[in-house]
Amino acid sequence: MVRRAARRLAGLLIAGAIFNAPVVGAELPVVELGAGMYRVEAELAHTDKARQIGLMHRTSMPAHRGMIFVFPQDARHCMWMKNTLIPLSVAFLDAEGRILNIERMLPRTQDSHCAADRARYALEMNADWFSSRKIAVGERIRGVERLPAGR
């Protein structure tokens, strides 16, 4: 009886640790986007929970990989880097996928990085990904028209 109770308590403690642990690399759908001549595999963050977690707690990300945030409405959305361990660049996009502005974001900061105008999407990539590929304001990210609506 004591052993069974001890095993049950251990199971509950383990389950509690698992469910309260930060979500690292949570399985999100991956979509294909295009920027200039480059292909991007972007994890899809189109729900409140996925947008809140974003790329937090990750220690690395492949060069061709990123995260696309889909918002339910056009607005001057802002991003920050609390609990994000890797430097990122974010491109804010309008409803057609045109880049409004690109911001470089430092890890573990709470500085706000905001869209220059009303944005529907934000594409996060490794720091300087856009500049090193000469992807600039005004260019269009292909594939956003196939994304599900933000919710």
mmCIF file of C-alpha atoms in Angstrom:
data_model
loop_
_atom_site.group_PDB
_atom_site.id
_atom_site.type_symbol
_atom_site.label_atom_id
_atom_site.label_comp_id
_atom_site.label_asym_id
_atom_site.label_seq_id
_atom_site.Cartn_x
_atom_site.Cartn_y
_atom_site.Cartn_z
ATOM 1 C CA MET A 1 0.000 0.000 0.000
ATOM 2 C CA VAL A 2 2.825 2.411 0.903
ATOM 3 C CA ARG A 3 4.705 1.547 -2.311
ATOM 4 C CA ARG A 4 1.613 2.168 -4.418
ATOM 5 C CA ALA A 5 1.087 5.555 -2.749
ATOM 6 C CA ALA A 6 4.766 6.435 -3.247
ATOM 7 C CA ARG A 7 4.607 5.466 -6.950
ATOM 8 C CA ARG A 8 1.428 7.479 -7.396
ATOM 9 C CA LEU A 9 2.989 10.523 -5.703
ATOM 10 C CA ALA A 10 6.123 10.182 -7.863
ATOM 11 C CA GLY A 11 3.938 9.965 -10.983
ATOM 12 C CA LEU A 12 2.042 13.096 -9.993
ATOM 13 C CA LEU A 13 5.296 14.979 -9.316
ATOM 14 C CA ILE A 14 6.709 13.962 -12.690
ATOM 15 C CA ALA A 15 3.483 14.904 -14.480
ATOM 16 C CA GLY A 16 3.466 18.247 -12.685
ATOM 17 C CA ALA A 17 7.056 18.916 -13.711
ATOM 18 C CA ILE A 18 6.277 18.040 -17.326
ATOM 19 C CA PHE A 19 3.144 20.186 -17.557
ATOM 20 C CA ASN A 20 4.752 23.168 -15.828
ATOM 21 C CA ALA A 21 8.000 23.023 -17.825
ATOM 22 C CA PRO A 22 8.568 25.658 -20.504
ATOM 23 C CA VAL A 23 7.489 24.556 -23.959
ATOM 24 C CA VAL A 24 10.700 24.279 -25.952
ATOM 25 C CA GLY A 25 10.403 23.603 -29.661
ATOM 26 C CA ALA A 26 6.706 22.835 -29.315
ATOM 27 C CA GLU A 27 5.404 21.025 -32.357
ATOM 28 C CA LEU A 28 3.875 23.721 -34.516
ATOM 29 C CA PRO A 29 2.865 23.313 -38.155
ATOM 30 C CA VAL A 30 5.602 24.351 -40.587
ATOM 31 C CA VAL A 31 4.738 26.366 -43.700
ATOM 32 C CA GLU A 32 6.864 27.262 -46.688
ATOM 33 C CA LEU A 33 7.379 30.932 -47.485
ATOM 34 C CA GLY A 34 9.558 32.715 -49.997
ATOM 35 C CA ALA A 35 11.671 35.850 -49.668
ATOM 36 C CA GLY A 36 13.496 36.965 -52.794
ATOM 37 C CA MET A 37 15.181 33.829 -54.127
ATOM 38 C CA TYR A 38 15.200 32.199 -50.671
ATOM 39 C CA ARG A 39 12.953 29.495 -49.266
ATOM 40 C CA VAL A 40 11.906 29.765 -45.614
ATOM 41 C CA GLU A 41 10.501 27.013 -43.427
ATOM 42 C CA ALA A 42 8.422 28.908 -40.880
ATOM 43 C CA GLU A 43 6.747 27.520 -37.807
ATOM 44 C CA LEU A 44 3.172 28.773 -37.766
ATOM 45 C CA ALA A 45 2.096 30.795 -34.710
ATOM 46 C CA HIS A 46 -1.521 31.704 -35.462
ATOM 47 C CA THR A 47 -3.110 31.123 -32.049
ATOM 48 C CA ASP A 48 -2.802 33.241 -28.908
ATOM 49 C CA LYS A 49 -0.834 30.521 -27.103
ATOM 50 C CA ALA A 50 1.625 29.948 -29.966
ATOM 51 C CA ARG A 51 2.159 33.720 -30.386
ATOM 52 C CA GLN A 52 2.801 34.140 -26.650
ATOM 53 C CA ILE A 53 5.425 31.366 -26.563
ATOM 54 C CA GLY A 54 7.046 32.233 -29.895
ATOM 55 C CA LEU A 55 10.713 31.213 -30.000
ATOM 56 C CA MET A 56 11.253 31.416 -26.230
ATOM 57 C CA HIS A 57 13.786 29.088 -24.574
ATOM 58 C CA ARG A 58 15.363 27.931 -27.852
ATOM 59 C CA THR A 59 19.129 27.848 -28.012
ATOM 60 C CA SER A 60 19.465 27.737 -31.804
ATOM 61 C CA MET A 61 17.549 27.776 -35.060
ATOM 62 C CA PRO A 62 18.634 26.558 -38.513
ATOM 63 C CA ALA A 63 19.458 29.349 -41.003
ATOM 64 C CA HIS A 64 16.497 28.602 -43.300
ATOM 65 C CA ARG A 65 14.029 28.329 -40.418
ATOM 66 C CA GLY A 66 11.870 30.984 -38.747
ATOM 67 C CA MET A 67 8.479 31.658 -37.211
ATOM 68 C CA ILE A 68 5.542 33.437 -38.832
ATOM 69 C CA PHE A 69 3.122 35.128 -36.449
ATOM 70 C CA VAL A 70 -0.392 35.524 -37.869
ATOM 71 C CA PHE A 71 -2.495 38.105 -36.073
ATOM 72 C CA PRO A 72 -6.332 38.134 -36.142
ATOM 73 C CA GLN A 73 -6.420 41.784 -37.243
ATOM 74 C CA ASP A 74 -4.226 44.452 -38.787
ATOM 75 C CA ALA A 75 -2.656 46.605 -36.066
ATOM 76 C CA ARG A 76 0.668 48.098 -34.979
ATOM 77 C CA HIS A 77 1.754 44.862 -33.312
ATOM 78 C CA CYS A 78 4.881 44.759 -31.145
ATOM 79 C CA MET A 79 7.308 41.979 -30.250
ATOM 80 C CA TRP A 80 9.762 41.526 -27.381
ATOM 81 C CA MET A 81 12.456 39.034 -26.435
ATOM 82 C CA LYS A 82 11.898 38.085 -22.787
ATOM 83 C CA ASN A 83 13.012 34.447 -22.373
ATOM 84 C CA THR A 84 14.244 34.326 -25.971
ATOM 85 C CA LEU A 85 17.844 33.142 -26.002
ATOM 86 C CA ILE A 86 18.898 33.762 -29.614
ATOM 87 C CA PRO A 87 19.218 37.119 -31.415
ATOM 88 C CA LEU A 88 16.501 37.580 -34.012
ATOM 89 C CA SER A 89 15.359 39.947 -36.712
ATOM 90 C CA VAL A 90 11.647 40.493 -37.252
ATOM 91 C CA ALA A 91 9.965 41.713 -40.420
ATOM 92 C CA PHE A 92 6.498 43.160 -39.944
ATOM 93 C CA LEU A 93 4.273 42.471 -42.962
ATOM 94 C CA ASP A 94 1.006 43.953 -44.204
ATOM 95 C CA ALA A 95 -1.963 41.778 -45.246
ATOM 96 C CA GLU A 96 -0.389 41.189 -48.696
ATOM 97 C CA GLY A 97 2.952 40.158 -47.223
ATOM 98 C CA ARG A 98 4.852 43.395 -47.997
ATOM 99 C CA ILE A 99 7.593 44.198 -45.514
ATOM 100 C CA LEU A 100 6.743 47.349 -43.540
ATOM 101 C CA ASN A 101 9.908 47.396 -41.423
ATOM 102 C CA ILE A 102 12.608 45.100 -40.108
ATOM 103 C CA GLU A 103 13.873 45.265 -36.536
ATOM 104 C CA ARG A 104 16.887 43.566 -34.952
ATOM 105 C CA MET A 105 16.082 42.161 -31.498
ATOM 106 C CA LEU A 106 18.573 41.269 -28.778
ATOM 107 C CA PRO A 107 18.040 38.181 -26.591
ATOM 108 C CA ARG A 108 16.555 38.397 -23.098
ATOM 109 C CA THR A 109 15.362 41.994 -23.446
ATOM 110 C CA GLN A 110 11.972 43.532 -22.881
ATOM 111 C CA ASP A 111 12.397 46.302 -25.466
ATOM 112 C CA SER A 112 9.344 46.691 -27.701
ATOM 113 C CA HIS A 113 9.894 46.303 -31.437
ATOM 114 C CA CYS A 114 6.780 47.525 -33.238
ATOM 115 C CA ALA A 115 5.374 47.563 -36.738
ATOM 116 C CA ALA A 116 5.833 50.869 -38.568
ATOM 117 C CA ASP A 117 2.215 50.656 -39.759
ATOM 118 C CA ARG A 118 -0.740 48.291 -39.489
ATOM 119 C CA ALA A 119 0.626 44.746 -39.854
ATOM 120 C CA ARG A 120 -1.054 41.349 -40.198
ATOM 121 C CA TYR A 121 2.091 39.204 -39.891
ATOM 122 C CA ALA A 122 5.524 39.174 -38.270
ATOM 123 C CA LEU A 123 8.287 36.916 -39.584
ATOM 124 C CA GLU A 124 11.108 36.175 -37.126
ATOM 125 C CA MET A 125 14.403 34.859 -38.467
ATOM 126 C CA ASN A 126 17.916 34.604 -37.064
ATOM 127 C CA ALA A 127 19.507 38.039 -36.545
ATOM 128 C CA ASP A 128 20.581 39.782 -39.760
ATOM 129 C CA TRP A 129 18.985 37.088 -41.951
ATOM 130 C CA PHE A 130 17.127 39.733 -43.964
ATOM 131 C CA SER A 131 20.057 42.134 -44.362
ATOM 132 C CA SER A 132 22.556 39.404 -45.290
ATOM 133 C CA ARG A 133 20.215 38.326 -48.106
ATOM 134 C CA LYS A 134 19.399 41.895 -49.134
ATOM 135 C CA ILE A 135 15.691 41.437 -48.298
ATOM 136 C CA ALA A 136 14.403 44.963 -47.616
ATOM 137 C CA VAL A 137 11.366 47.070 -46.774
ATOM 138 C CA GLY A 138 8.792 47.031 -49.573
ATOM 139 C CA GLU A 139 9.593 43.497 -50.742
ATOM 140 C CA ARG A 140 6.888 40.852 -50.549
ATOM 141 C CA ILE A 141 7.072 37.575 -48.615
ATOM 142 C CA ARG A 142 5.447 34.882 -50.754
ATOM 143 C CA GLY A 143 3.075 32.316 -49.269
ATOM 144 C CA VAL A 144 1.243 34.396 -46.673
ATOM 145 C CA GLU A 145 -1.937 34.158 -48.754
ATOM 146 C CA ARG A 146 -2.063 30.407 -47.942
ATOM 147 C CA LEU A 147 -1.805 30.889 -44.164
ATOM 148 C CA PRO A 148 -4.795 30.246 -41.899
ATOM 149 C CA ALA A 149 -6.417 33.213 -40.221
ATOM 150 C CA GLY A 150 -5.086 34.302 -36.855
ATOM 151 C CA ARG A 151 -7.187 33.383 -33.862
#
